[in-house]
Amino acid sequence: MPNRMFVPGPVDVDDEVLQAQTRPMMPHRNKEFEEIFRRAADKSRALFFTEARVLIMTNSGSGAQEASVRNLANSTVLSCVNGAFSDRWYKVSVANGKQTTKLEVPLGDAITPEMVEDALKKQKVELVVIAHNETSTGVRNPVKEIAQVIQRVSPDTLFAVDAVSSLGGDKIEMDAWGIDVLFTSSQKTLALPPGLALCAVNDRALKKAESVQNRGWYFDFVLLEKHRLKDSTPMTPAMSLIFALDFQMDRILKEGVEARIARHAAMAQRAQEWTIAKGWPLLAPEGYRSQTLTVVRNPETFDLAEFNKFIAPRGMKLANGYGDLKNKTIRIAHMGEIVMDDLNRLLSALGEFAK
Ligand SMILES: *Cc1c(COP(=O)(O)O)cnc(C)c1O
């Protein structure tokens, strides 16, 4: 049985995927690498349900947060905050000098379309940003409905979505829903080592970027696109990770994107039902629960450190809460390579330990 970490990133990486990184280096500006670069990006479009370009960026997900605000707003941003990772995006936006309005709800709550509508009616903004799956609380925001509200109330406003801990384990239809920028990073649901972000950018977003001042250089969508059209990047890309991405996308497409999403949905349902039956309260309200991790309020009598000692010999590890929720919640991540049998092993160990 493989070792399994039920933690929301970096997740376990399959041995063959790790091996794919060990391919010898080659010049990055030659046909052989350009071919690999292009097909890795092309294959990954299926995860985004988009016909738009996917930029492969040599940075983690936070870099894609930074790129979005730098490229899509000269000034005004509405930043939806319902946990630590969406709060990071708010801070990133402020740090980049954008005039950023925070729309914040208590930890465990979701951002609703009505809240976004009210905010947009009060103040016109160039860009709305939100985390689809808030990894610190296990809340999934209703991004589809929020996109509809933005299109109705403020059609010129762009919409950027962080799906760092959900893309590939949940269905987010970029084109059909009307999302302008959608991104993930490699070390969570995609089950790759950390260090890459995949960022889909539609034509409207690219056009807006052309008119935005001070986009910087490293994260400039316009420059990245210019090079992408030549199957390349402005800078030296993280080639070993791209070898791994190319290989992992074949594995993902072999399972099937829909089947992969269904696997995650089934595990989420199982984890939710198990914890509810046990009498352990979930942090996220019904209807807003993540498909890739289940966040449980820490039961009084449960000692996570002791439990991790208990399951270590069985090759498992469970995650603590994050940020303000550390020691107040446990996070059961069921993403990436984890399958139902793994989750059942963890739940039965939980049952044994916490009778
Ligand atoms: C992990 C995470 C991030 C940060 O991504 P890095 O790849 O660590 O920079 C951002 N947003 C969400 C929702 C995350 O889960």
mmCIF file of C-alpha atoms in Angstrom, residues 186-353:
data_model
loop_
_atom_site.group_PDB
_atom_site.id
_atom_site.type_symbol
_atom_site.label_atom_id
_atom_site.label_comp_id
_atom_site.label_asym_id
_atom_site.label_seq_id
_atom_site.Cartn_x
_atom_site.Cartn_y
_atom_site.Cartn_z
ATOM 1 C CA SER A 186 1.152 21.971 -9.385
ATOM 2 C CA GLN A 187 1.408 20.601 -5.841
ATOM 3 C CA LYS A 188 -2.238 20.130 -4.920
ATOM 4 C CA THR A 189 -4.988 18.462 -6.925
ATOM 5 C CA LEU A 190 -2.702 17.887 -9.929
ATOM 6 C CA ALA A 191 -0.363 15.772 -7.758
ATOM 7 C CA LEU A 192 2.910 17.176 -9.069
ATOM 8 C CA PRO A 193 5.851 18.561 -7.112
ATOM 9 C CA PRO A 194 5.561 22.278 -6.222
ATOM 10 C CA GLY A 195 6.905 25.009 -8.497
ATOM 11 C CA LEU A 196 4.538 25.460 -11.440
ATOM 12 C CA ALA A 197 1.348 27.425 -11.924
ATOM 13 C CA LEU A 198 -1.045 26.770 -14.787
ATOM 14 C CA CYS A 199 -2.945 29.923 -15.629
ATOM 15 C CA ALA A 200 -5.672 30.061 -18.271
ATOM 16 C CA VAL A 201 -6.185 33.555 -19.686
ATOM 17 C CA ASN A 202 -8.993 34.365 -22.124
ATOM 18 C CA ASP A 203 -8.805 36.896 -24.993
ATOM 19 C CA ARG A 204 -10.716 39.540 -23.081
ATOM 20 C CA ALA A 205 -8.246 39.364 -20.194
ATOM 21 C CA LEU A 206 -5.281 39.540 -22.546
ATOM 22 C CA LYS A 207 -6.759 42.579 -24.272
ATOM 23 C CA LYS A 208 -7.292 44.303 -20.950
ATOM 24 C CA ALA A 209 -3.701 43.494 -19.930
ATOM 25 C CA GLU A 210 -2.428 45.367 -22.986
ATOM 26 C CA SER A 211 -3.966 48.546 -21.573
ATOM 27 C CA VAL A 212 -2.714 48.110 -18.006
ATOM 28 C CA GLN A 213 0.347 50.056 -16.855
ATOM 29 C CA ASN A 214 3.153 48.584 -14.742
ATOM 30 C CA ARG A 215 2.462 44.936 -15.407
ATOM 31 C CA GLY A 216 6.056 44.237 -14.491
ATOM 32 C CA TRP A 217 8.096 41.789 -16.554
ATOM 33 C CA TYR A 218 8.182 38.327 -15.025
ATOM 34 C CA PHE A 219 4.389 38.015 -14.704
ATOM 35 C CA ASP A 220 3.399 39.976 -17.803
ATOM 36 C CA PHE A 221 0.626 38.023 -19.583
ATOM 37 C CA VAL A 222 1.282 39.902 -22.841
ATOM 38 C CA LEU A 223 4.966 38.933 -22.868
ATOM 39 C CA LEU A 224 4.209 35.356 -21.777
ATOM 40 C CA GLU A 225 1.662 35.046 -24.596
ATOM 41 C CA LYS A 226 4.094 36.415 -27.181
ATOM 42 C CA HIS A 227 6.559 33.672 -26.271
ATOM 43 C CA ARG A 228 3.899 31.011 -25.874
ATOM 44 C CA LEU A 229 2.982 31.524 -29.515
ATOM 45 C CA LYS A 230 6.514 30.309 -30.237
ATOM 46 C CA ASP A 231 6.081 27.391 -27.759
ATOM 47 C CA SER A 232 8.408 29.032 -25.307
ATOM 48 C CA THR A 233 8.739 31.311 -22.303
ATOM 49 C CA PRO A 234 10.545 34.668 -21.894
ATOM 50 C CA MET A 235 12.772 33.126 -19.204
ATOM 51 C CA THR A 236 14.251 29.659 -18.668
ATOM 52 C CA PRO A 237 11.326 27.480 -17.605
ATOM 53 C CA ALA A 238 11.427 24.808 -14.866
ATOM 54 C CA MET A 239 12.017 22.073 -17.425
ATOM 55 C CA SER A 240 12.008 19.071 -15.090
ATOM 56 C CA LEU A 241 8.601 20.058 -13.777
ATOM 57 C CA ILE A 242 7.301 20.450 -17.308
ATOM 58 C CA PHE A 243 8.519 16.931 -18.144
ATOM 59 C CA ALA A 244 6.524 15.762 -15.124
ATOM 60 C CA LEU A 245 3.465 17.804 -16.133
ATOM 61 C CA ASP A 246 3.529 16.336 -19.633
ATOM 62 C CA PHE A 247 3.619 12.824 -18.169
ATOM 63 C CA GLN A 248 1.049 13.497 -15.438
ATOM 64 C CA MET A 249 -1.415 14.990 -17.932
ATOM 65 C CA ASP A 250 -1.306 11.692 -19.842
ATOM 66 C CA ARG A 251 -2.184 9.852 -16.630
ATOM 67 C CA ILE A 252 -4.967 12.339 -15.875
ATOM 68 C CA LEU A 253 -6.438 12.098 -19.378
ATOM 69 C CA LYS A 254 -6.217 8.325 -19.201
ATOM 70 C CA GLU A 255 -8.351 8.328 -16.039
ATOM 71 C CA GLY A 256 -10.546 10.939 -17.756
ATOM 72 C CA VAL A 257 -11.183 14.452 -16.467
ATOM 73 C CA GLU A 258 -14.840 13.712 -15.694
ATOM 74 C CA ALA A 259 -13.949 10.435 -13.976
ATOM 75 C CA ARG A 260 -11.265 12.187 -11.965
ATOM 76 C CA ILE A 261 -13.745 14.815 -10.829
ATOM 77 C CA ALA A 262 -16.278 12.102 -9.955
ATOM 78 C CA ARG A 263 -13.615 10.288 -7.881
ATOM 79 C CA HIS A 264 -13.058 13.463 -5.863
ATOM 80 C CA ALA A 265 -16.803 14.068 -5.454
ATOM 81 C CA ALA A 266 -17.349 10.534 -4.160
ATOM 82 C CA MET A 267 -14.517 10.866 -1.637
ATOM 83 C CA ALA A 268 -15.866 14.231 -0.436
ATOM 84 C CA GLN A 269 -19.292 12.716 0.089
ATOM 85 C CA ARG A 270 -17.824 9.770 1.980
ATOM 86 C CA ALA A 271 -15.684 12.006 4.239
ATOM 87 C CA GLN A 272 -18.600 14.333 4.955
ATOM 88 C CA GLU A 273 -21.024 11.503 5.731
ATOM 89 C CA TRP A 274 -18.495 9.741 7.953
ATOM 90 C CA THR A 275 -17.700 12.803 10.053
ATOM 91 C CA ILE A 276 -21.356 13.808 10.388
ATOM 92 C CA ALA A 277 -22.291 10.266 11.456
ATOM 93 C CA LYS A 278 -19.488 10.435 14.022
ATOM 94 C CA GLY A 279 -21.023 13.623 15.419
ATOM 95 C CA TRP A 280 -18.093 15.807 14.379
ATOM 96 C CA PRO A 281 -19.250 19.134 12.968
ATOM 97 C CA LEU A 282 -18.076 20.282 9.564
ATOM 98 C CA LEU A 283 -16.924 23.871 9.251
ATOM 99 C CA ALA A 284 -18.542 24.483 5.851
ATOM 100 C CA PRO A 285 -22.323 24.712 5.603
ATOM 101 C CA GLU A 286 -24.227 22.302 3.392
ATOM 102 C CA GLY A 287 -24.202 23.336 -0.253
ATOM 103 C CA TYR A 288 -20.812 25.022 0.090
ATOM 104 C CA ARG A 289 -18.563 22.061 0.858
ATOM 105 C CA SER A 290 -15.291 21.428 -0.915
ATOM 106 C CA GLN A 291 -14.828 18.410 -3.159
ATOM 107 C CA THR A 292 -11.131 18.110 -2.406
ATOM 108 C CA LEU A 293 -10.882 18.528 1.356
ATOM 109 C CA THR A 294 -13.123 18.171 4.377
ATOM 110 C CA VAL A 295 -12.527 20.544 7.274
ATOM 111 C CA VAL A 296 -13.813 19.353 10.636
ATOM 112 C CA ARG A 297 -14.055 21.348 13.862
ATOM 113 C CA ASN A 298 -11.556 19.749 16.188
ATOM 114 C CA PRO A 299 -13.460 17.501 18.614
ATOM 115 C CA GLU A 300 -12.481 18.365 22.242
ATOM 116 C CA THR A 301 -11.091 14.937 22.977
ATOM 117 C CA PHE A 302 -9.154 14.498 19.750
ATOM 118 C CA ASP A 303 -5.381 15.004 19.795
ATOM 119 C CA LEU A 304 -4.096 15.367 16.231
ATOM 120 C CA ALA A 305 -0.412 14.999 17.172
ATOM 121 C CA GLU A 306 -1.173 11.699 18.935
ATOM 122 C CA PHE A 307 -3.296 10.529 16.032
ATOM 123 C CA ASN A 308 -0.496 11.262 13.581
ATOM 124 C CA LYS A 309 1.845 9.159 15.756
ATOM 125 C CA PHE A 310 -0.790 6.415 15.679
ATOM 126 C CA ILE A 311 -1.074 6.376 11.868
ATOM 127 C CA ALA A 312 2.583 7.048 10.993
ATOM 128 C CA PRO A 313 3.485 3.321 11.035
ATOM 129 C CA ARG A 314 0.684 2.798 8.502
ATOM 130 C CA GLY A 315 2.240 5.385 6.209
ATOM 131 C CA MET A 316 -0.443 8.043 6.687
ATOM 132 C CA LYS A 317 -0.556 11.655 7.821
ATOM 133 C CA LEU A 318 -3.441 14.027 8.523
ATOM 134 C CA ALA A 319 -3.329 17.843 8.296
ATOM 135 C CA ASN A 320 -3.870 20.403 11.019
ATOM 136 C CA GLY A 321 -5.994 23.506 10.506
ATOM 137 C CA TYR A 322 -4.404 26.488 8.786
ATOM 138 C CA GLY A 323 -3.751 29.999 10.061
ATOM 139 C CA ASP A 324 -6.306 31.088 12.648
ATOM 140 C CA LEU A 325 -7.925 27.658 12.473
ATOM 141 C CA LYS A 326 -4.775 25.759 13.525
ATOM 142 C CA ASN A 327 -5.558 23.374 16.414
ATOM 143 C CA LYS A 328 -9.230 24.317 16.026
ATOM 144 C CA THR A 329 -9.870 22.184 12.972
ATOM 145 C CA ILE A 330 -8.456 19.162 11.182
ATOM 146 C CA ARG A 331 -8.268 19.040 7.411
ATOM 147 C CA ILE A 332 -8.854 15.747 5.635
ATOM 148 C CA ALA A 333 -7.520 16.354 2.152
ATOM 149 C CA HIS A 334 -8.751 13.853 -0.428
ATOM 150 C CA MET A 335 -7.125 15.041 -3.595
ATOM 151 C CA GLY A 336 -4.608 14.071 -6.237
ATOM 152 C CA GLU A 337 -3.569 10.426 -6.152
ATOM 153 C CA ILE A 338 -5.784 9.539 -3.178
ATOM 154 C CA VAL A 339 -8.501 6.992 -3.919
ATOM 155 C CA MET A 340 -11.503 5.751 -1.937
ATOM 156 C CA ASP A 341 -9.571 2.789 -0.456
ATOM 157 C CA ASP A 342 -6.990 5.211 0.965
ATOM 158 C CA LEU A 343 -9.679 7.404 2.473
ATOM 159 C CA ASN A 344 -11.388 4.368 3.991
ATOM 160 C CA ARG A 345 -8.086 3.322 5.576
ATOM 161 C CA LEU A 346 -7.779 6.761 7.148
ATOM 162 C CA LEU A 347 -11.390 6.825 8.357
ATOM 163 C CA SER A 348 -11.127 3.390 9.924
ATOM 164 C CA ALA A 349 -7.949 4.470 11.725
ATOM 165 C CA LEU A 350 -9.810 7.590 12.919
ATOM 166 C CA GLY A 351 -12.639 5.377 14.156
ATOM 167 C CA GLU A 352 -10.203 3.096 16.002
ATOM 168 C CA PHE A 353 -8.349 5.996 17.588
#
